[in-house]
Coordinates of C-alpha atoms and ligand atoms in Angstrom, one line a residue:
M765 CA 118.4 87.1 171.3
T766 CA 120.7 89.3 173.3
T767 CA 119.8 90.0 176.9
T768 CA 121.5 93.3 177.0
A769 CA 120.1 96.5 178.3
S770 CA 121.5 98.3 175.2
P771 CA 123.4 97.2 172.1
P772 CA 127.1 96.6 172.4
G773 CA 129.1 99.7 172.2
Q774 CA 126.2 101.9 173.1
P775 CA 125.9 103.9 176.3
G776 CA 124.5 101.9 179.2
L777 CA 125.1 98.4 180.4
Q778 CA 127.6 96.0 178.9
P779 CA 126.4 93.0 177.0
V780 CA 126.1 90.2 179.4
I781 CA 124.6 87.1 177.8
R782 CA 124.6 86.7 174.0
T783 CA 123.1 83.7 172.4
S784 CA 122.9 84.9 168.8
I785 CA 124.6 87.1 166.2
A786 CA 122.5 88.6 163.5
G787 CA 119.9 85.9 164.0
A788 CA 122.4 83.0 163.9
S789 CA 122.9 80.9 167.1
V790 CA 126.3 81.4 168.7
A791 CA 126.3 77.8 169.9
D792 CA 125.5 76.5 166.4
L793 CA 128.2 78.7 164.8
A794 CA 130.7 77.3 167.3
R795 CA 129.6 73.7 166.7
T796 CA 129.6 74.0 163.0
H797 CA 132.8 76.0 162.4
G798 CA 134.9 75.5 165.6
T799 CA 136.4 78.1 167.8
P800 CA 138.0 80.6 167.7
L801 CA 135.8 81.9 165.0
Y802 CA 135.3 85.3 163.4
V803 CA 131.6 86.1 162.5
Y804 CA 130.5 89.2 160.6
D805 CA 127.0 90.6 160.4
A806 CA 126.4 91.6 156.8
E807 CA 123.5 93.9 157.5
M808 CA 125.5 95.9 160.0
I809 CA 128.2 96.5 157.3
R810 CA 125.5 97.6 154.8
R811 CA 124.0 100.0 157.4
R812 CA 127.4 101.6 158.1
C813 CA 128.0 102.0 154.3
R814 CA 124.7 103.7 154.0
D815 CA 125.4 106.1 156.9
L816 CA 128.0 107.7 154.7
A817 CA 125.8 108.0 151.5
A818 CA 126.1 111.8 151.5
W819 CA 129.8 111.5 150.3
D820 CA 130.4 111.2 146.6
T821 CA 132.7 108.3 147.2
V822 CA 133.1 106.0 150.2
R823 CA 136.4 104.3 149.8
F824 CA 136.9 101.3 152.2
A825 CA 140.3 101.0 153.7
Q826 CA 140.4 97.3 153.3
K827 CA 143.3 96.8 155.7
A828 CA 140.6 96.8 158.4
C829 CA 138.9 93.7 157.1
S830 CA 139.9 92.3 153.7
N831 CA 137.9 89.1 153.4
L832 CA 136.8 88.7 149.8
A833 CA 133.1 88.3 150.8
V834 CA 133.3 91.5 152.8
L835 CA 134.9 93.3 149.8
A836 CA 132.2 92.0 147.5
L837 CA 129.5 93.1 149.9
M838 CA 131.1 96.6 149.9
R839 CA 131.2 96.6 146.1
G840 CA 127.5 95.8 146.1
E841 CA 126.9 98.9 148.2
G842 CA 128.8 101.1 145.7
V843 CA 131.8 101.5 148.0
M844 CA 135.2 101.8 146.4
V845 CA 138.4 100.4 147.8
D846 CA 141.8 101.4 149.0
A847 CA 144.8 99.1 148.7
V848 CA 148.1 99.4 150.5
S849 CA 149.9 96.5 149.0
T850 CA 150.0 94.2 146.0
G851 CA 148.1 91.7 148.1
E852 CA 145.3 94.1 148.7
I853 CA 145.2 95.0 145.0
H854 CA 144.9 91.3 144.2
R855 CA 142.1 91.0 146.8
A856 CA 140.2 94.0 145.3
L857 CA 140.4 92.5 141.8
A858 CA 139.3 89.1 143.1
A859 CA 136.3 90.7 144.7
G860 CA 135.3 92.1 141.3
Y861 CA 136.7 95.7 141.4
A862 CA 137.9 97.1 138.1
P863 CA 141.5 98.3 138.2
H864 CA 140.9 101.7 136.8
A865 CA 138.2 104.3 136.1
A866 CA 136.1 104.3 133.0
P867 CA 137.1 107.4 131.0
G868 CA 134.9 110.5 130.8
V869 CA 132.8 112.5 133.2
G870 CA 130.0 111.0 135.2
G871 CA 126.4 112.2 134.6
D872 CA 126.7 114.2 137.8
G873 CA 129.5 116.3 136.3
L874 CA 132.0 114.7 138.7
P875 CA 135.3 113.4 137.5
P876 CA 135.4 109.6 137.1
V877 CA 136.0 107.6 140.2
H878 CA 139.0 105.3 140.7
P879 CA 137.6 101.9 141.8
I880 CA 141.0 101.0 143.5
V881 CA 143.5 103.5 144.8
Y882 CA 147.0 102.3 145.9
T883 CA 147.9 104.4 149.0
A884 CA 151.3 104.0 150.5
D885 CA 154.5 105.8 151.5
I886 CA 156.6 103.5 149.2
F887 CA 156.4 101.3 146.2
D888 CA 158.1 98.0 146.7
R889 CA 159.1 96.6 143.4
E890 CA 156.2 94.3 143.2
S891 CA 153.6 97.0 143.9
L892 CA 155.2 99.4 141.3
D893 CA 154.9 96.6 138.7
A894 CA 151.3 96.0 139.7
V895 CA 150.1 99.6 139.5
A896 CA 152.0 100.2 136.2
K897 CA 150.6 97.0 134.6
L898 CA 147.0 97.5 135.8
G899 CA 146.8 101.3 135.5
I900 CA 145.8 101.7 139.2
H901 CA 145.7 105.2 140.5
V902 CA 148.3 106.0 143.1
N903 CA 148.2 108.1 146.2
C904 CA 151.8 109.1 146.9
G905 CA 152.8 109.4 150.6
S906 CA 156.4 110.2 149.7
A907 CA 157.8 112.4 147.0
D908 CA 160.2 109.7 145.8
M909 CA 157.2 107.8 144.5
I910 CA 156.6 110.5 141.9
E911 CA 159.7 109.9 139.7
Q912 CA 159.4 106.1 140.3
L913 CA 155.9 106.1 138.9
A914 CA 156.7 108.6 136.1
E915 CA 159.4 106.3 134.8
R916 CA 156.9 103.5 134.5
V917 CA 153.6 105.4 133.7
P918 CA 154.5 108.6 131.8
G919 CA 151.8 111.3 132.2
A920 CA 149.9 109.5 135.0
G921 CA 147.6 111.5 137.3
I922 CA 148.4 111.1 141.0
T923 CA 147.0 111.9 144.4
L924 CA 149.3 113.4 147.1
R925 CA 148.9 112.3 150.6
V926 CA 149.8 115.2 152.7
N927 CA 150.8 115.2 156.4
P928 CA 149.3 118.4 157.7
G929 CA 151.7 118.7 160.6
F930 CA 149.3 117.3 163.2
G931 CA 147.6 114.0 163.9
H932 CA 145.5 112.1 166.3
G933 CA 144.5 108.5 167.0
H934 CA 143.1 106.2 169.7
S935 CA 146.7 105.3 170.4
Q936 CA 150.0 107.0 169.7
K937 CA 150.7 104.0 167.4
T938 CA 147.7 105.0 165.2
N939 CA 148.5 108.7 165.0
T940 CA 149.6 109.3 161.4
G941 CA 150.2 113.1 161.4
G942 CA 152.9 115.4 162.7
E943 CA 156.6 115.1 162.9
G944 CA 156.3 111.9 164.9
S945 CA 154.8 110.1 161.9
K946 CA 156.5 108.7 158.8
H947 CA 153.3 109.1 156.8
G948 CA 152.5 111.5 154.0
I949 CA 154.3 114.4 152.3
W950 CA 155.1 117.1 154.8
H951 CA 152.8 120.1 154.3
E952 CA 155.6 122.6 153.9
E953 CA 157.2 120.6 151.1
I954 CA 154.3 121.1 148.7
P955 CA 155.9 123.7 146.4
D956 CA 158.9 121.5 145.9
V957 CA 156.8 118.4 145.4
L958 CA 154.7 120.2 142.8
R959 CA 157.9 121.1 140.9
R960 CA 159.0 117.5 141.0
A961 CA 155.6 116.3 139.7
E962 CA 155.8 118.9 136.9
W963 CA 159.3 117.9 135.9
A964 CA 158.2 114.3 135.9
G965 CA 155.3 115.1 133.7
L966 CA 152.6 113.9 136.2
A967 CA 149.4 115.8 137.0
V968 CA 148.3 116.2 140.6
T969 CA 144.6 115.3 140.4
G970 CA 144.0 114.3 144.0
L971 CA 144.7 115.5 147.5
H972 CA 144.3 113.3 150.5
M973 CA 144.9 113.7 154.3
H974 CA 144.6 110.9 156.9
I975 CA 145.8 112.0 160.3
G976 CA 145.2 108.8 162.3
S977 CA 142.9 106.0 163.2
G978 CA 140.2 106.3 165.9
A979 CA 140.7 110.0 166.0
D980 CA 138.1 112.2 167.6
L981 CA 136.0 114.4 165.5
A982 CA 137.5 117.7 166.8
H983 CA 140.9 116.7 165.4
L984 CA 139.4 115.3 162.2
A985 CA 137.5 118.6 161.6
E986 CA 140.8 120.5 161.7
V987 CA 141.9 118.5 158.7
A988 CA 139.3 120.1 156.5
G989 CA 140.9 123.6 156.9
A990 CA 144.4 122.2 156.4
L991 CA 143.4 120.4 153.3
E992 CA 141.7 123.5 151.9
R993 CA 144.9 125.5 152.3
V994 CA 147.0 122.9 150.5
A995 CA 144.4 122.5 147.8
L996 CA 144.7 126.2 147.0
E997 CA 148.5 125.7 146.7
I998 CA 148.0 122.9 144.2
G999 CA 145.3 124.6 142.2
R1000 CA 143.0 123.7 139.4
S1001 CA 144.6 120.4 138.4
L1002 CA 142.7 118.9 141.4
T1003 CA 139.6 116.9 140.7
T1004 CA 139.3 114.9 143.9
I1005 CA 139.8 115.6 147.6
S1006 CA 139.8 112.9 150.3
A1007 CA 139.1 113.4 154.0
G1008 CA 140.9 110.1 154.7
G1009 CA 139.6 107.7 157.3
G1010 CA 139.9 107.7 161.1
L1011 CA 136.2 107.9 162.0
P1012 CA 135.8 106.6 165.6
V1013 CA 133.4 103.9 166.7
P1014 CA 132.1 103.5 170.2
Y1015 CA 133.8 100.5 172.0
K1016 CA 133.3 101.3 175.6
P1017 CA 130.1 101.8 177.6
G1018 CA 129.2 105.5 177.5
E1019 CA 130.8 106.2 174.2
V1020 CA 128.5 107.3 171.4
H1021 CA 128.6 107.5 167.6
A1022 CA 130.1 110.7 166.1
D1023 CA 128.0 113.4 164.4
L1024 CA 128.6 112.3 160.9
S1025 CA 126.2 114.8 159.2
G1026 CA 128.0 117.7 160.9
Y1027 CA 131.3 116.3 159.7
F1028 CA 130.0 115.9 156.1
T1029 CA 128.6 119.5 156.1
L1030 CA 132.1 120.8 157.1
W1031 CA 133.8 119.0 154.2
D1032 CA 131.1 119.8 151.7
A1033 CA 131.6 123.4 152.5
V1034 CA 135.3 123.1 151.8
R1035 CA 134.6 121.3 148.5
K1036 CA 132.1 124.0 147.4
R1037 CA 134.6 126.8 148.1
L1038 CA 137.3 125.0 146.2
E1039 CA 134.9 124.3 143.3
E1040 CA 134.0 128.0 143.1
R1041 CA 137.7 128.9 143.1
F1042 CA 138.7 126.3 140.5
G1043 CA 135.6 126.6 138.3
H1044 CA 135.0 122.9 138.1
R1045 CA 133.4 120.1 140.2
L1046 CA 135.4 118.2 142.8
R1047 CA 134.8 114.7 143.9
L1048 CA 134.6 114.4 147.7
E1049 CA 135.8 111.1 149.2
I1050 CA 136.0 109.6 152.6
E1051 CA 138.2 106.5 153.4
P1052 CA 137.0 104.7 156.5
G1053 CA 138.1 101.3 157.6
R1054 CA 137.0 100.8 161.2
Y1055 CA 133.7 102.6 160.8
L1056 CA 132.4 100.2 158.1
T1057 CA 133.3 96.9 159.7
A1058 CA 134.2 97.2 163.4
E1059 CA 130.7 96.7 164.8
S1060 CA 129.9 93.9 162.4
G1061 CA 132.5 91.6 163.8
F1062 CA 132.6 89.1 166.7
V1063 CA 135.1 86.5 167.8
I1064 CA 133.5 83.4 169.3
T1065 CA 135.9 81.6 171.7
E1066 CA 135.4 78.7 174.1
V1067 CA 136.3 79.0 177.8
R1068 CA 138.9 76.2 178.4
A1069 CA 140.1 76.9 182.0
V1070 CA 138.9 78.9 185.0
K1071 CA 141.5 79.6 187.7
K1072 CA 142.5 81.8 190.5
Q1073 CA 145.9 83.4 190.8
G1074 CA 145.9 84.7 194.3
G1075 CA 143.0 87.1 194.5
R1076 CA 142.4 87.3 190.8
K1077 CA 140.2 85.1 188.7
Y1078 CA 141.1 84.2 185.1
L1079 CA 139.1 82.8 182.3
L1080 CA 141.4 81.2 179.7
V1081 CA 139.8 81.0 176.3
D1082 CA 141.0 79.4 173.0
A1083 CA 141.6 82.7 171.3
G1084 CA 144.7 84.7 172.0
F1085 CA 146.5 87.7 170.6
N1086 CA 147.2 85.5 167.6
T1087 CA 143.5 85.8 167.0
L1088 CA 142.8 89.4 168.0
A1089 CA 145.9 91.6 168.6
R1090 CA 144.3 94.9 169.4
P1091 CA 144.4 94.5 173.3
V1092 CA 148.1 93.5 173.4
L1093 CA 149.1 96.1 170.8
Y1094 CA 147.1 99.1 172.1
G1095 CA 145.4 98.1 175.3
S1096 CA 142.2 98.3 173.3
Y1097 CA 138.9 97.6 175.0
H1098 CA 136.5 95.1 173.4
P1099 CA 133.1 94.4 174.9
M1100 CA 132.5 90.8 175.9
S1101 CA 129.6 88.6 176.5
L1102 CA 129.0 85.0 177.5
C1103 CA 127.0 82.3 175.8
P1104 CA 126.6 79.7 178.5
A1105 CA 126.7 76.0 177.5
D1106 CA 123.6 75.6 179.7
P1107 CA 120.8 77.5 177.9
R1108 CA 119.0 78.0 181.2
A1109 CA 121.9 80.0 182.7
T1110 CA 121.2 83.6 183.5
A1111 CA 123.3 86.6 184.1
A1112 CA 122.1 86.9 187.7
A1113 CA 125.6 86.6 189.1
T1114 CA 128.5 88.4 187.6
E1115 CA 132.1 88.5 188.7
D1116 CA 135.2 90.4 187.9
V1117 CA 137.6 88.3 185.8
A1118 CA 140.7 88.7 183.7
V1119 CA 140.4 87.1 180.3
G1120 CA 143.4 85.5 178.6
G1121 CA 144.3 83.2 175.8
P1122 CA 146.4 80.1 175.2
L1123 CA 149.7 81.6 174.1
C1124 CA 153.0 81.2 176.0
E1125 CA 153.3 84.9 176.7
S1126 CA 152.1 87.0 179.6
G1127 CA 150.8 89.6 177.3
D1128 CA 148.1 87.2 176.0
I1129 CA 145.3 89.0 177.9
F1130 CA 142.2 90.5 176.3
T1131 CA 141.4 92.6 179.4
Q1132 CA 144.5 94.7 179.5
T1133 CA 145.0 98.5 179.5
D1134 CA 147.6 100.4 177.6
G1135 CA 151.0 99.5 178.9
G1136 CA 150.1 95.9 179.5
F1137 CA 148.5 96.1 182.9
V1138 CA 146.0 93.3 183.5
A1139 CA 142.5 94.5 184.2
T1140 CA 139.3 92.7 184.9
R1141 CA 135.8 92.7 183.4
A1142 CA 132.4 92.0 185.0
L1143 CA 131.1 88.9 183.3
P1144 CA 128.5 86.3 184.2
T1145 CA 130.0 83.4 186.2
A1146 CA 131.6 81.2 183.5
A1147 CA 132.5 77.6 183.4
V1148 CA 134.7 75.5 181.0
G1149 CA 132.7 74.8 177.8
D1150 CA 130.9 78.2 177.9
L1151 CA 131.4 80.4 174.9
L1152 CA 132.8 83.9 175.2
V1153 CA 132.0 86.4 172.5
I1154 CA 134.5 89.3 172.0
E1155 CA 132.6 92.1 170.2
I1156 CA 133.3 95.0 167.9
A1157 CA 136.1 93.0 166.5
G1158 CA 135.4 93.4 162.8
A1159 CA 138.1 96.0 162.1
Y1160 CA 141.8 95.2 162.5
G1161 CA 140.7 91.8 163.9
F1162 CA 141.3 88.9 161.6
V1163 CA 143.6 90.9 159.3
M1164 CA 146.1 91.3 162.2
A1165 CA 145.8 87.7 163.3
S1166 CA 149.0 85.6 163.1
N1167 CA 150.3 82.1 163.2
Y1168 CA 152.2 82.8 166.5
N1169 CA 152.7 79.6 168.5
S1170 CA 151.8 77.8 165.2
K1171 CA 148.2 78.4 165.8
P1172 CA 146.0 78.2 162.6
L1173 CA 144.2 81.3 161.4
P1174 CA 140.5 81.0 162.4
A1175 CA 137.6 80.6 160.0
E1176 CA 135.5 83.6 159.0
V1177 CA 131.7 83.4 158.6
L1178 CA 129.4 86.0 157.2
V1179 CA 125.8 86.0 158.5
D1180 CA 123.2 87.5 156.2
G1181 CA 119.5 87.3 156.7
G1182 CA 120.1 84.9 159.6
V1183 CA 122.0 82.5 157.3
A1184 CA 125.7 81.8 158.1
R1185 CA 128.1 81.3 155.3
L1186 CA 131.7 80.2 155.7
V1187 CA 133.8 82.7 153.8
R1188 CA 137.2 81.5 154.8
R1189 CA 138.0 78.1 156.1
R1190 CA 140.1 77.6 159.2
Q1191 CA 143.7 76.8 158.5
T1192 CA 144.9 73.2 158.8
P1193 CA 148.2 72.0 160.2
E1194 CA 149.3 71.5 156.6
D1195 CA 148.7 75.2 155.9
L1196 CA 151.0 76.0 158.7
V1197 CA 154.0 74.3 157.1
R1198 CA 153.2 75.0 153.5
G1199 CA 156.2 76.3 151.6
E1200 CA 158.7 75.1 154.2
T1201 CA 161.4 72.5 153.6
V1202 CA 163.3 70.3 156.0
Ligands
LLP2086 N1 143.4 105.6 155.2 C1 144.7 105.4 155.4 C2 145.7 106.0 154.6 C3 145.0 104.7 156.6 O1 146.3 104.5 156.9 C4 144.0 104.1 157.4 C5 144.4 103.3 158.5 C6 142.7 104.3 157.0 C7 142.4 105.1 155.9 C8 141.5 103.8 157.8 O2 141.5 104.3 159.1 P1 140.2 103.9 160.0 O3 139.0 104.6 159.4 O4 140.1 102.5 160.1 O5 140.6 104.5 161.3 N2 145.5 98.6 163.7 C9 145.0 99.8 164.2 C10 144.5 100.8 163.2 C11 145.5 101.1 162.2 C12 145.1 102.0 161.1 C13 146.0 102.0 159.9 N3 145.5 102.9 158.9 C14 143.8 99.4 165.2 O6 143.6 98.2 165.4 O7 143.2 100.3 165.8

């Protein structure tokens, strides 16, 4: 049960006291698996996949949350997957994805779907070997990838990731468009790049744009027009267009979910105009990461110290930026709630506290704003031994965790139908030194 006036991330009050996650007891989860602990709500992931059912293909940007159990769940929902590295290709295969499309045309007249797409701005030698050996479709973010692939896979079809000259993200660090970004093939280079693809003997079958992560819908909507213009330059070889990812999720009180049906309608209209022009059907893809997993994820931590530094009160918990890096990297806001050790505790009294972790670094603060300024959060009065739950942590959470300060990576648990299943064990001290020699 959650004694909140509204769900986390929704307009209204903040979560205050949380004693369960998707029907599993927070105290039991912490007792069984230790803290810090990542917990995912399977049903929330399914719900977010189904929100996007109008699109021909939902392709999960697995960099957001690449645990095998999460990928397998996505696969069960008919969601395809994006991979940005050999490691992510390996994960997709381990979760049961086929490396390449079945030949032919689907019953719906759409071109076959690539279960895995390798999307990057370079091939390192390992990833070039992997895509060539496995026949994985490639989305090229730099023109140099064209000749490199052609040498290994003559006659391959490719997607071009195009930088439309503008971008947007929740932080300048997550903006992937415009001159300030290294990503994608510059939109004015298309004629030259098409010549290079032709000389190399590769067919451009896909067009993709991704302007940033946590973008607002106004900016995302501009991509549709930009993609349509580039698609007309490429022409009839195209069989798939991708709107990329970037869908925002509400993290702060007062933020709301974006109008996804309006967004789909806009893209569907682009697709239909292009289909008419080309005289064949086009597959319309979307490639979200954050949207599919952010709200499903929670970090359970334990309060280990409560102290005052002058006029400011700090809660120090056993998770740090080694566990969840988004606040130190971007000043990101994550809702928080308390699960008091005393089950009779109420949220009657709240106080403003700064929340920090165990690392030997001043930036190890969860309540910070962009630029590293320490802020405070109103939380129920907490004591050592209480659990603090950091919410909306399912995207870019565990995947960006590190071993800094030689801290083990936390365990991950998936809760489905009220049943909690360990899907990655916590690292041991032996894991931390594996591969090293004295
Ligand atoms: N497609 C491409 C090519 C991408 O580079 C990304 C994210 C996505 C899709 C998914 O974007 P999403 O739907 O999740 O916004 N670490 C940052 C986010 C970095 C995003 C990197 N690329 C964060 O914690 O906010």
